[in-house]
Coordinates of C-alpha atoms in Angstrom, one line a residue:
X7 CA 79.7 17.1 254.8
X8 CA 76.0 15.0 255.6
X9 CA 76.8 11.7 257.5
X10 CA 76.4 9.5 255.0
X11 CA 78.9 11.9 252.5
X12 CA 81.2 10.9 255.9
X13 CA 80.9 7.1 255.7
X14 CA 81.5 7.2 251.9
X15 CA 84.3 8.7 252.2
X16 CA 85.9 7.2 255.1
X17 CA 85.2 3.5 253.0
X18 CA 86.8 5.1 249.7
X19 CA 89.9 5.7 251.2
X20 CA 89.6 2.4 252.9
X21 CA 89.3 1.7 249.8
X22 CA 92.4 2.9 248.6
X23 CA 92.0 6.6 247.7
X24 CA 93.6 9.7 248.7
X25 CA 90.9 11.9 250.8
X26 CA 90.9 14.9 248.4
X27 CA 90.1 11.8 246.2
X28 CA 87.7 10.1 248.3
X29 CA 85.7 13.9 248.6
X30 CA 86.5 14.5 244.6
X31 CA 84.3 11.6 244.2
X32 CA 81.7 11.1 246.8
X33 CA 80.7 14.4 245.5
X34 CA 80.5 14.5 241.9
X35 CA 78.4 10.8 242.4
X36 CA 75.4 12.7 243.9
X37 CA 75.1 15.2 240.8
X38 CA 75.1 15.0 237.2
X39 CA 78.6 16.4 235.7
X40 CA 80.1 19.1 237.1
X41 CA 83.0 21.4 236.1
X42 CA 86.5 21.3 237.9
X43 CA 86.7 24.7 239.8
X44 CA 83.0 24.1 240.4
X45 CA 83.4 20.7 241.6
X46 CA 86.4 22.5 243.8
X47 CA 84.0 24.9 245.7
X48 CA 82.0 21.8 246.4
X49 CA 84.8 20.0 247.8
X50 CA 87.2 22.3 249.1
X51 CA 89.8 20.9 247.1
X52 CA 92.2 23.0 246.0
X53 CA 91.8 24.6 242.6
X54 CA 95.9 23.9 241.7
X55 CA 94.9 20.4 242.9
X56 CA 91.1 19.5 241.7
X57 CA 92.9 18.6 237.8
X58 CA 95.5 16.3 239.7
X59 CA 92.5 14.7 241.5
X60 CA 90.3 14.4 238.5
X61 CA 93.0 13.1 236.6
X62 CA 94.2 10.6 238.9
X63 CA 90.3 9.0 239.4
X64 CA 90.0 8.9 235.2
X65 CA 93.0 7.1 235.3
X66 CA 91.3 4.5 238.2
X67 CA 88.0 4.2 235.7
X68 CA 86.6 5.6 238.4
X69 CA 85.4 9.2 236.2
X70 CA 84.2 9.8 232.7
X71 CA 85.4 13.4 230.7
X72 CA 83.1 15.3 228.8
X73 CA 84.6 16.8 226.6
X74 CA 83.6 20.8 225.9
X75 CA 84.2 24.2 227.2
X76 CA 84.3 24.5 229.7
X77 CA 85.0 19.8 229.4
X78 CA 82.6 18.6 233.0
X79 CA 83.6 15.3 234.8
X80 CA 81.7 12.9 235.8
X81 CA 81.2 9.5 238.2
X82 CA 80.7 6.6 237.0
X83 CA 78.8 4.2 238.0
X84 CA 79.6 3.3 242.1
X85 CA 79.6 -0.8 241.4
X86 CA 82.2 -0.4 238.5
X87 CA 84.4 2.2 240.5
X88 CA 84.5 0.2 243.9
X89 CA 85.4 -3.0 241.1
X90 CA 88.2 -1.1 239.4
X91 CA 89.2 -0.1 243.0
X92 CA 89.6 -3.6 244.2
X93 CA 91.4 -4.9 240.8
X94 CA 93.6 -2.6 241.3
X95 CA 94.2 -4.2 245.0
X96 CA 94.2 -7.9 243.0
X97 CA 96.8 -6.4 240.6
X98 CA 98.8 -4.9 244.0
X99 CA 98.5 -8.8 246.3
X100 CA 99.3 -10.3 242.2
X101 CA 102.9 -8.5 241.8
X102 CA 103.3 -9.4 245.4
X103 CA 102.7 -12.5 245.3
X104 CA 105.1 -13.5 242.6
X105 CA 107.9 -11.3 244.8
X106 CA 106.9 -13.2 247.5
X107 CA 107.1 -16.3 246.2
X108 CA 110.6 -16.0 244.3
X109 CA 112.1 -14.7 247.9
X110 CA 110.4 -18.2 249.2
X111 CA 111.9 -20.0 246.3
X112 CA 115.5 -18.5 247.1
X113 CA 115.7 -18.7 251.2
X114 CA 113.8 -21.8 252.2
X115 CA 116.4 -24.7 250.7
X116 CA 119.2 -22.3 253.3
X117 CA 116.4 -21.9 256.3
X118 CA 116.5 -25.3 256.3
X119 CA 119.7 -26.1 256.5
X120 CA 120.1 -23.8 259.7
X121 CA 117.8 -26.0 261.1
X122 CA 119.4 -28.8 260.7
X123 CA 121.9 -28.8 261.9
X124 CA 124.5 -29.7 258.2
X125 CA 126.8 -26.3 257.3
X126 CA 125.6 -24.6 254.4
X127 CA 128.4 -25.6 251.2
X128 CA 129.4 -22.5 251.0
X129 CA 128.4 -19.8 252.8
X130 CA 127.2 -16.7 251.7
X131 CA 125.7 -13.3 252.5
X132 CA 122.0 -12.0 252.8
X133 CA 123.1 -10.3 250.3
X134 CA 124.6 -11.9 248.5
X135 CA 120.9 -14.1 248.9
X136 CA 119.5 -11.0 246.4
X137 CA 117.3 -10.8 249.1
X138 CA 118.2 -8.0 251.1
X139 CA 119.6 -4.3 250.3
X140 CA 119.1 -1.1 250.3
X141 CA 117.6 1.6 248.1
X142 CA 121.0 3.1 247.3
X143 CA 122.3 0.1 245.8
X144 CA 121.4 1.4 242.5
X145 CA 123.7 2.9 241.8
X146 CA 126.1 -0.2 241.6
X147 CA 124.1 -2.5 239.8
X148 CA 123.2 0.8 236.8
X149 CA 124.9 1.2 234.0
X150 CA 122.2 2.6 230.8
X151 CA 118.9 2.3 232.2
X152 CA 116.6 3.1 235.5
X153 CA 113.7 3.3 236.1
X154 CA 112.0 4.5 239.1
X155 CA 108.7 5.3 241.3
X156 CA 109.1 7.1 244.0
X157 CA 106.6 8.2 247.1
X158 CA 106.6 9.2 250.9
X159 CA 109.1 10.6 252.0
X160 CA 111.4 10.5 248.9
X161 CA 114.3 10.0 251.0
X162 CA 116.6 9.8 247.3
X163 CA 115.4 13.3 246.7
X164 CA 118.1 14.7 249.2
X165 CA 120.8 12.9 248.4
X166 CA 123.8 15.0 245.8
X167 CA 125.3 11.3 245.0
X168 CA 122.2 10.4 243.5
X169 CA 121.4 13.2 241.3
X170 CA 125.6 13.0 240.3
X171 CA 124.9 9.0 238.8
X172 CA 120.9 10.4 237.7
X173 CA 123.8 13.2 235.4
X174 CA 126.9 9.9 234.5
X175 CA 123.9 7.9 233.3
X176 CA 122.5 10.1 230.9
X177 CA 126.0 12.2 229.8
X178 CA 126.8 8.2 228.5
X179 CA 123.4 8.0 226.5
X180 CA 121.9 5.8 228.9
X181 CA 117.9 6.6 230.0
X182 CA 116.8 7.6 233.0
X183 CA 112.6 7.5 234.2
X184 CA 111.0 8.3 237.9
X185 CA 107.2 8.0 238.6
X186 CA 107.1 10.6 241.3
X187 CA 103.4 9.8 243.4
X188 CA 101.7 13.5 243.5
X189 CA 102.3 14.6 246.8
X190 CA 105.4 15.4 246.1
X191 CA 103.5 18.9 244.3
X192 CA 102.6 19.8 247.8
X193 CA 105.4 20.8 249.5
X194 CA 108.2 23.3 247.0
X195 CA 111.4 22.2 248.7
X196 CA 110.4 18.7 247.4
X197 CA 109.4 20.3 243.4
X198 CA 113.2 22.3 243.3
X199 CA 115.0 18.5 244.2
X200 CA 112.7 16.9 241.5
X201 CA 114.2 19.4 239.3
X202 CA 117.8 18.9 239.9
X203 CA 117.1 16.0 239.1
X204 CA 115.2 16.6 235.8
X205 CA 118.3 18.8 235.3
X206 CA 120.2 16.2 235.4
X207 CA 118.7 14.7 232.5
X208 CA 116.2 12.3 234.3
X209 CA 112.4 12.5 232.9
X210 CA 109.8 12.1 235.2
X211 CA 106.0 11.8 235.3
X212 CA 103.6 12.1 238.2
X213 CA 100.4 10.9 239.7
X214 CA 98.9 9.5 242.5
X215 CA 98.7 6.1 241.5
X216 CA 102.4 5.1 242.5
X217 CA 102.3 2.8 245.3
X218 CA 105.8 1.9 246.2
X219 CA 108.7 2.3 246.3
X220 CA 110.7 0.5 243.1
X221 CA 114.3 0.7 241.3
X222 CA 114.8 -1.1 238.3
X223 CA 118.4 -1.0 236.7
X224 CA 118.8 -1.9 233.5
X225 CA 115.7 -4.6 233.0
X226 CA 118.4 -7.1 235.1
X227 CA 117.6 -6.4 239.2
X228 CA 114.5 -4.2 240.7
X229 CA 115.0 -3.1 244.3
X230 CA 111.7 -3.0 246.0
X231 CA 110.3 -1.4 249.0
X232 CA 108.2 -4.2 251.0
X233 CA 105.1 -2.3 252.4
X234 CA 106.2 -1.5 256.6
X235 CA 105.2 -3.6 259.6
X236 CA 104.1 0.2 261.3
X237 CA 100.2 0.8 259.0
X238 CA 101.2 4.7 260.3
X239 CA 101.0 7.3 256.8
X240 CA 104.6 8.7 258.9
X241 CA 106.5 4.9 259.2
X242 CA 109.5 4.2 258.2
X243 CA 109.7 2.2 254.9
X244 CA 110.3 -1.3 255.0
X245 CA 112.3 -3.9 253.7
X246 CA 114.1 -3.2 250.6
X247 CA 114.2 -7.0 248.7
X248 CA 116.9 -7.1 245.5
X249 CA 115.0 -9.2 243.0
X250 CA 117.6 -10.5 239.7
X251 CA 114.6 -13.4 238.6
X252 CA 114.1 -12.5 235.1
X253 CA 110.7 -12.8 234.9
X254 CA 109.7 -11.1 237.5
X255 CA 111.8 -8.2 237.1
X256 CA 109.7 -8.2 233.8
X257 CA 106.4 -7.8 234.9
X258 CA 107.5 -4.8 237.2
X259 CA 108.7 -3.8 233.4
X260 CA 105.5 -3.9 232.9
X261 CA 104.3 -2.5 236.1
X262 CA 106.2 0.4 235.2
X263 CA 105.9 1.0 232.1
X264 CA 101.6 0.6 232.6
X265 CA 102.1 3.9 234.9
X266 CA 104.3 6.3 233.0
X267 CA 102.1 6.3 230.1
X268 CA 99.1 7.1 232.9
X269 CA 100.8 9.8 234.4
X270 CA 101.3 13.0 233.8
X271 CA 104.8 14.9 233.1
X272 CA 106.5 16.3 235.4
X273 CA 107.6 20.0 234.4
X274 CA 103.9 20.4 233.2
X275 CA 102.2 18.8 236.4
X276 CA 104.3 21.5 238.6

Protein backbone atom coordinates (compact mmCIF):
# COMPACT_ATOMS: atom_id res chain seq x y z
CA UNK A 1 0.00 0.00 0.00
CA UNK A 2 1.43 3.39 -0.98
CA UNK A 3 1.45 6.31 1.52
CA UNK A 4 -1.04 8.13 -0.73
CA UNK A 5 -3.40 5.15 -0.78
CA UNK A 6 -3.10 4.77 2.99
CA UNK A 7 -4.05 8.42 3.51
CA UNK A 8 -7.00 8.18 1.09
CA UNK A 9 -8.37 5.10 2.79
CA UNK A 10 -8.07 6.71 6.24
CA UNK A 11 -9.82 9.82 4.92
CA UNK A 12 -12.64 7.77 3.39
CA UNK A 13 -13.11 5.89 6.67
CA UNK A 14 -13.26 9.22 8.50
CA UNK A 15 -16.04 10.22 6.09
CA UNK A 16 -17.99 7.09 7.03
CA UNK A 17 -16.94 4.25 4.72
CA UNK A 18 -15.98 0.82 6.01
CA UNK A 19 -12.39 -0.37 5.56
CA UNK A 20 -13.42 -2.63 2.66
CA UNK A 21 -15.39 0.15 0.96
CA UNK A 22 -12.56 2.65 1.47
CA UNK A 23 -10.04 0.24 0.01
CA UNK A 24 -12.28 -0.57 -2.96
CA UNK A 25 -13.06 3.05 -3.87
CA UNK A 26 -9.46 4.27 -3.43
CA UNK A 27 -8.19 1.47 -5.67
CA UNK A 28 -10.94 1.86 -8.27
CA UNK A 29 -10.32 5.62 -8.45
CA UNK A 30 -6.82 4.85 -9.76
CA UNK A 31 -8.12 2.56 -12.52
CA UNK A 32 -10.19 3.28 -15.63
CA UNK A 33 -12.54 0.52 -14.51
CA UNK A 34 -12.41 -3.01 -13.11
CA UNK A 35 -14.52 -6.14 -12.80
CA UNK A 36 -15.54 -7.28 -9.33
CA UNK A 37 -13.15 -10.27 -9.25
CA UNK A 38 -10.22 -8.14 -10.45
CA UNK A 39 -11.00 -5.49 -7.83
CA UNK A 40 -11.23 -8.16 -5.12
CA UNK A 41 -7.79 -9.43 -6.09
CA UNK A 42 -6.32 -5.92 -6.19
CA UNK A 43 -7.74 -4.89 -2.83
CA UNK A 44 -7.62 -8.24 -0.96
CA UNK A 45 -11.33 -7.83 -0.20
CA UNK A 46 -12.85 -11.34 -0.02
CA UNK A 47 -14.63 -12.24 -3.23
CA UNK A 48 -17.77 -13.21 -1.30
CA UNK A 49 -17.91 -9.62 0.03
CA UNK A 50 -16.84 -7.57 -2.99
CA UNK A 51 -20.32 -7.45 -4.59
CA UNK A 52 -21.87 -6.19 -1.35
CA UNK A 53 -19.10 -3.61 -1.06
CA UNK A 54 -19.63 -2.43 -4.64
CA UNK A 55 -23.41 -2.40 -4.17
CA UNK A 56 -23.01 -0.17 -1.12
CA UNK A 57 -20.69 2.19 -3.02
CA UNK A 58 -23.21 2.37 -5.86
CA UNK A 59 -26.02 3.13 -3.38
CA UNK A 60 -23.95 5.94 -1.91
CA UNK A 61 -23.23 7.43 -5.34
CA UNK A 62 -19.50 6.68 -5.29
CA UNK A 63 -19.30 4.00 -7.98
CA UNK A 64 -21.07 3.41 -11.31
CA UNK A 65 -21.67 0.02 -12.94
CA UNK A 66 -20.99 -0.44 -16.65
CA UNK A 67 -23.25 -3.02 -18.37
CA UNK A 68 -21.56 -5.99 -19.96
CA UNK A 69 -20.40 -9.54 -19.35
CA UNK A 70 -18.65 -9.40 -17.03
CA UNK A 71 -19.91 -6.10 -15.63
CA UNK A 72 -17.29 -3.46 -14.91
CA UNK A 73 -17.22 -0.77 -12.24
CA UNK A 74 -15.74 2.72 -12.24
CA UNK A 75 -15.28 5.31 -9.53
CA UNK A 76 -17.09 8.64 -9.79
CA UNK A 77 -15.17 11.90 -9.53
CA UNK A 78 -13.66 12.13 -5.99
CA UNK A 79 -15.18 15.61 -5.64
CA UNK A 80 -18.66 14.15 -6.22
CA UNK A 81 -17.90 11.20 -3.96
CA UNK A 82 -16.80 13.45 -1.10
CA UNK A 83 -19.92 15.61 -1.47
CA UNK A 84 -22.15 12.50 -1.43
CA UNK A 85 -20.55 11.31 1.81
CA UNK A 86 -20.88 14.75 3.43
CA UNK A 87 -24.52 14.94 2.29
CA UNK A 88 -25.19 11.63 4.06
CA UNK A 89 -23.83 13.06 7.30
CA UNK A 90 -25.97 16.18 6.85
CA UNK A 91 -29.08 14.00 6.43
CA UNK A 92 -28.23 12.02 9.56
CA UNK A 93 -27.63 15.21 11.50
CA UNK A 94 -30.97 16.62 10.31
CA UNK A 95 -32.78 13.52 11.61
CA UNK A 96 -31.04 13.81 14.96
CA UNK A 97 -31.84 17.52 15.15
CA UNK A 98 -35.56 16.71 14.78
CA UNK A 99 -35.35 14.15 17.57
CA UNK A 100 -33.32 16.49 19.78
CA UNK A 101 -35.83 19.31 19.22
CA UNK A 102 -38.68 17.04 20.33
CA UNK A 103 -36.65 15.94 23.33
CA UNK A 104 -36.12 19.55 24.40
CA UNK A 105 -39.80 20.39 23.91
CA UNK A 106 -40.81 17.39 26.04
CA UNK A 107 -38.34 17.81 28.90
CA UNK A 108 -37.49 21.50 29.25
CA UNK A 109 -40.69 22.52 31.07
CA UNK A 110 -40.16 19.82 33.68
CA UNK A 111 -36.46 20.73 33.91
CA UNK A 112 -37.31 24.38 34.61
CA UNK A 113 -40.03 23.38 37.07
CA UNK A 114 -37.63 21.15 38.97
CA UNK A 115 -35.23 24.06 39.38
CA UNK A 116 -37.90 26.55 40.40
CA UNK A 117 -38.67 24.81 43.67
CA UNK A 118 -42.27 24.17 42.58
CA UNK A 119 -43.86 20.74 42.30
CA UNK A 120 -45.21 19.87 38.86
CA UNK A 121 -48.98 19.66 38.58
CA UNK A 122 -48.77 15.93 37.93
CA UNK A 123 -45.71 13.81 38.61
CA UNK A 124 -44.69 11.64 35.67
CA UNK A 125 -42.08 8.95 35.32
CA UNK A 126 -39.38 9.21 32.66
CA UNK A 127 -41.03 6.45 30.61
CA UNK A 128 -44.38 8.29 30.77
CA UNK A 129 -42.66 11.36 29.39
CA UNK A 130 -41.93 9.29 26.30
CA UNK A 131 -38.19 9.97 26.53
CA UNK A 132 -36.25 7.01 27.89
CA UNK A 133 -37.17 3.45 26.99
CA UNK A 134 -35.74 0.03 26.18
CA UNK A 135 -35.62 -1.53 22.74
CA UNK A 136 -37.73 -4.47 23.92
CA UNK A 137 -40.60 -2.06 24.63
CA UNK A 138 -41.56 -2.42 20.96
CA UNK A 139 -43.39 -5.63 21.84
CA UNK A 140 -45.78 -3.63 24.01
CA UNK A 141 -46.56 -1.19 21.20
CA UNK A 142 -46.57 -3.29 18.00
CA UNK A 143 -49.86 -4.79 16.88
CA UNK A 144 -49.79 -4.96 13.08
CA UNK A 145 -46.63 -3.29 11.74
CA UNK A 146 -42.93 -3.29 12.66
CA UNK A 147 -40.15 -1.59 10.70
CA UNK A 148 -36.66 -2.07 12.17
CA UNK A 149 -33.01 -1.47 11.45
CA UNK A 150 -30.25 -3.48 13.13
CA UNK A 151 -26.50 -3.11 13.37
CA UNK A 152 -23.74 -4.63 15.56
CA UNK A 153 -23.84 -6.05 18.16
CA UNK A 154 -27.31 -7.28 16.97
CA UNK A 155 -28.59 -7.76 20.55
CA UNK A 156 -32.19 -8.53 19.55
CA UNK A 157 -31.24 -11.60 17.49
CA UNK A 158 -30.56 -13.55 20.69
CA UNK A 159 -34.02 -12.87 22.18
CA UNK A 160 -36.48 -15.74 21.64
CA UNK A 161 -39.34 -13.53 22.87
CA UNK A 162 -38.70 -11.25 19.89
CA UNK A 163 -39.03 -14.22 17.53
CA UNK A 164 -42.33 -15.22 19.14
CA UNK A 165 -43.68 -11.67 18.87
CA UNK A 166 -42.71 -11.49 15.18
CA UNK A 167 -44.50 -14.80 14.59
CA UNK A 168 -47.62 -13.55 16.37
CA UNK A 169 -47.75 -10.30 14.37
CA UNK A 170 -47.25 -11.96 10.98
CA UNK A 171 -49.63 -14.83 11.79
CA UNK A 172 -52.40 -12.30 12.45
CA UNK A 173 -51.86 -10.64 9.07
CA UNK A 174 -49.38 -7.96 10.14
CA UNK A 175 -45.97 -7.29 8.65
CA UNK A 176 -42.45 -7.13 10.07
CA UNK A 177 -39.54 -5.76 8.07
CA UNK A 178 -35.93 -5.40 9.15
CA UNK A 179 -32.87 -3.93 7.42
CA UNK A 180 -29.68 -5.47 8.79
CA UNK A 181 -26.21 -3.99 8.55
CA UNK A 182 -24.10 -6.06 6.14
CA UNK A 183 -21.72 -7.03 8.99
CA UNK A 184 -24.36 -9.64 9.85
CA UNK A 185 -23.25 -11.74 6.88
CA UNK A 186 -19.73 -12.21 8.26
CA UNK A 187 -20.96 -14.29 11.23
CA UNK A 188 -22.69 -17.62 10.46
CA UNK A 189 -24.31 -17.66 13.91
CA UNK A 190 -25.94 -14.29 13.30
CA UNK A 191 -27.06 -15.40 9.86
CA UNK A 192 -28.68 -18.46 11.45
CA UNK A 193 -30.46 -16.28 13.99
CA UNK A 194 -31.69 -13.93 11.26
CA UNK A 195 -32.98 -16.97 9.39
CA UNK A 196 -35.06 -17.90 12.47
CA UNK A 197 -36.69 -14.47 12.30
CA UNK A 198 -37.31 -14.97 8.59
CA UNK A 199 -38.94 -18.33 9.37
CA UNK A 200 -41.22 -16.49 11.82
CA UNK A 201 -42.41 -14.25 8.97
CA UNK A 202 -39.97 -11.34 9.03
CA UNK A 203 -39.02 -9.81 5.69
CA UNK A 204 -35.33 -8.86 5.79
CA UNK A 205 -32.84 -6.96 3.68
CA UNK A 206 -29.15 -6.16 4.08
CA UNK A 207 -27.04 -3.06 3.43
CA UNK A 208 -23.94 -1.42 4.87
CA UNK A 209 -25.82 1.91 5.04
CA UNK A 210 -27.55 1.16 8.39
CA UNK A 211 -26.41 3.93 10.73
CA UNK A 212 -28.45 3.30 13.88
CA UNK A 213 -30.86 0.88 15.55
CA UNK A 214 -34.48 1.89 15.12
CA UNK A 215 -37.86 0.18 15.56
CA UNK A 216 -41.06 1.76 14.19
CA UNK A 217 -44.32 0.27 15.45
CA UNK A 218 -47.71 0.66 13.74
CA UNK A 219 -46.47 3.91 12.13
CA UNK A 220 -47.22 5.60 15.46
CA UNK A 221 -44.02 5.55 17.48
CA UNK A 222 -40.31 4.86 17.14
CA UNK A 223 -37.58 3.55 19.40
CA UNK A 224 -34.28 5.05 18.32
CA UNK A 225 -30.84 4.27 19.74
CA UNK A 226 -28.86 7.48 20.15
CA UNK A 227 -25.08 7.55 19.54
CA UNK A 228 -22.99 6.19 22.41
CA UNK A 229 -20.73 8.57 24.32
CA UNK A 230 -17.95 5.99 23.86
CA UNK A 231 -16.60 6.09 20.28
CA UNK A 232 -15.02 2.61 20.51
CA UNK A 233 -16.51 0.22 17.89
CA UNK A 234 -17.33 -2.43 20.54
CA UNK A 235 -18.84 0.02 23.03
CA UNK A 236 -22.36 -0.45 24.39
CA UNK A 237 -25.19 1.25 22.45
CA UNK A 238 -26.32 4.68 23.59
CA UNK A 239 -29.63 5.48 25.30
CA UNK A 240 -32.90 4.55 23.61
CA UNK A 241 -35.31 7.35 22.80
CA UNK A 242 -39.06 6.78 22.47
CA UNK A 243 -40.55 9.10 19.86
CA UNK A 244 -44.32 9.45 19.39
CA UNK A 245 -44.54 12.83 17.65
CA UNK A 246 -46.45 12.18 14.41
CA UNK A 247 -44.27 14.42 12.23
CA UNK A 248 -41.01 12.90 13.49
CA UNK A 249 -42.32 9.35 13.15
CA UNK A 250 -43.38 10.09 9.56
CA UNK A 251 -39.87 11.38 8.78
CA UNK A 252 -38.31 8.26 10.30
CA UNK A 253 -40.73 6.10 8.27
CA UNK A 254 -39.57 7.84 5.09
CA UNK A 255 -35.96 7.22 6.09
CA UNK A 256 -36.68 3.52 6.61
CA UNK A 257 -38.54 3.21 3.29
CA UNK A 258 -35.61 4.79 1.45
CA UNK A 259 -33.14 2.44 3.15
CA UNK A 260 -35.36 -0.58 2.42
CA UNK A 261 -35.61 0.30 -1.27
CA UNK A 262 -31.81 0.36 -1.62
CA UNK A 263 -31.06 -2.77 0.43
CA UNK A 264 -30.51 -6.32 -0.85
CA UNK A 265 -32.99 -9.09 0.05
CA UNK A 266 -31.53 -11.18 2.86
CA UNK A 267 -32.18 -14.52 1.16
CA UNK A 268 -30.10 -13.64 -1.90
CA UNK A 269 -27.47 -11.70 0.06
CA UNK A 270 -26.83 -14.60 2.42
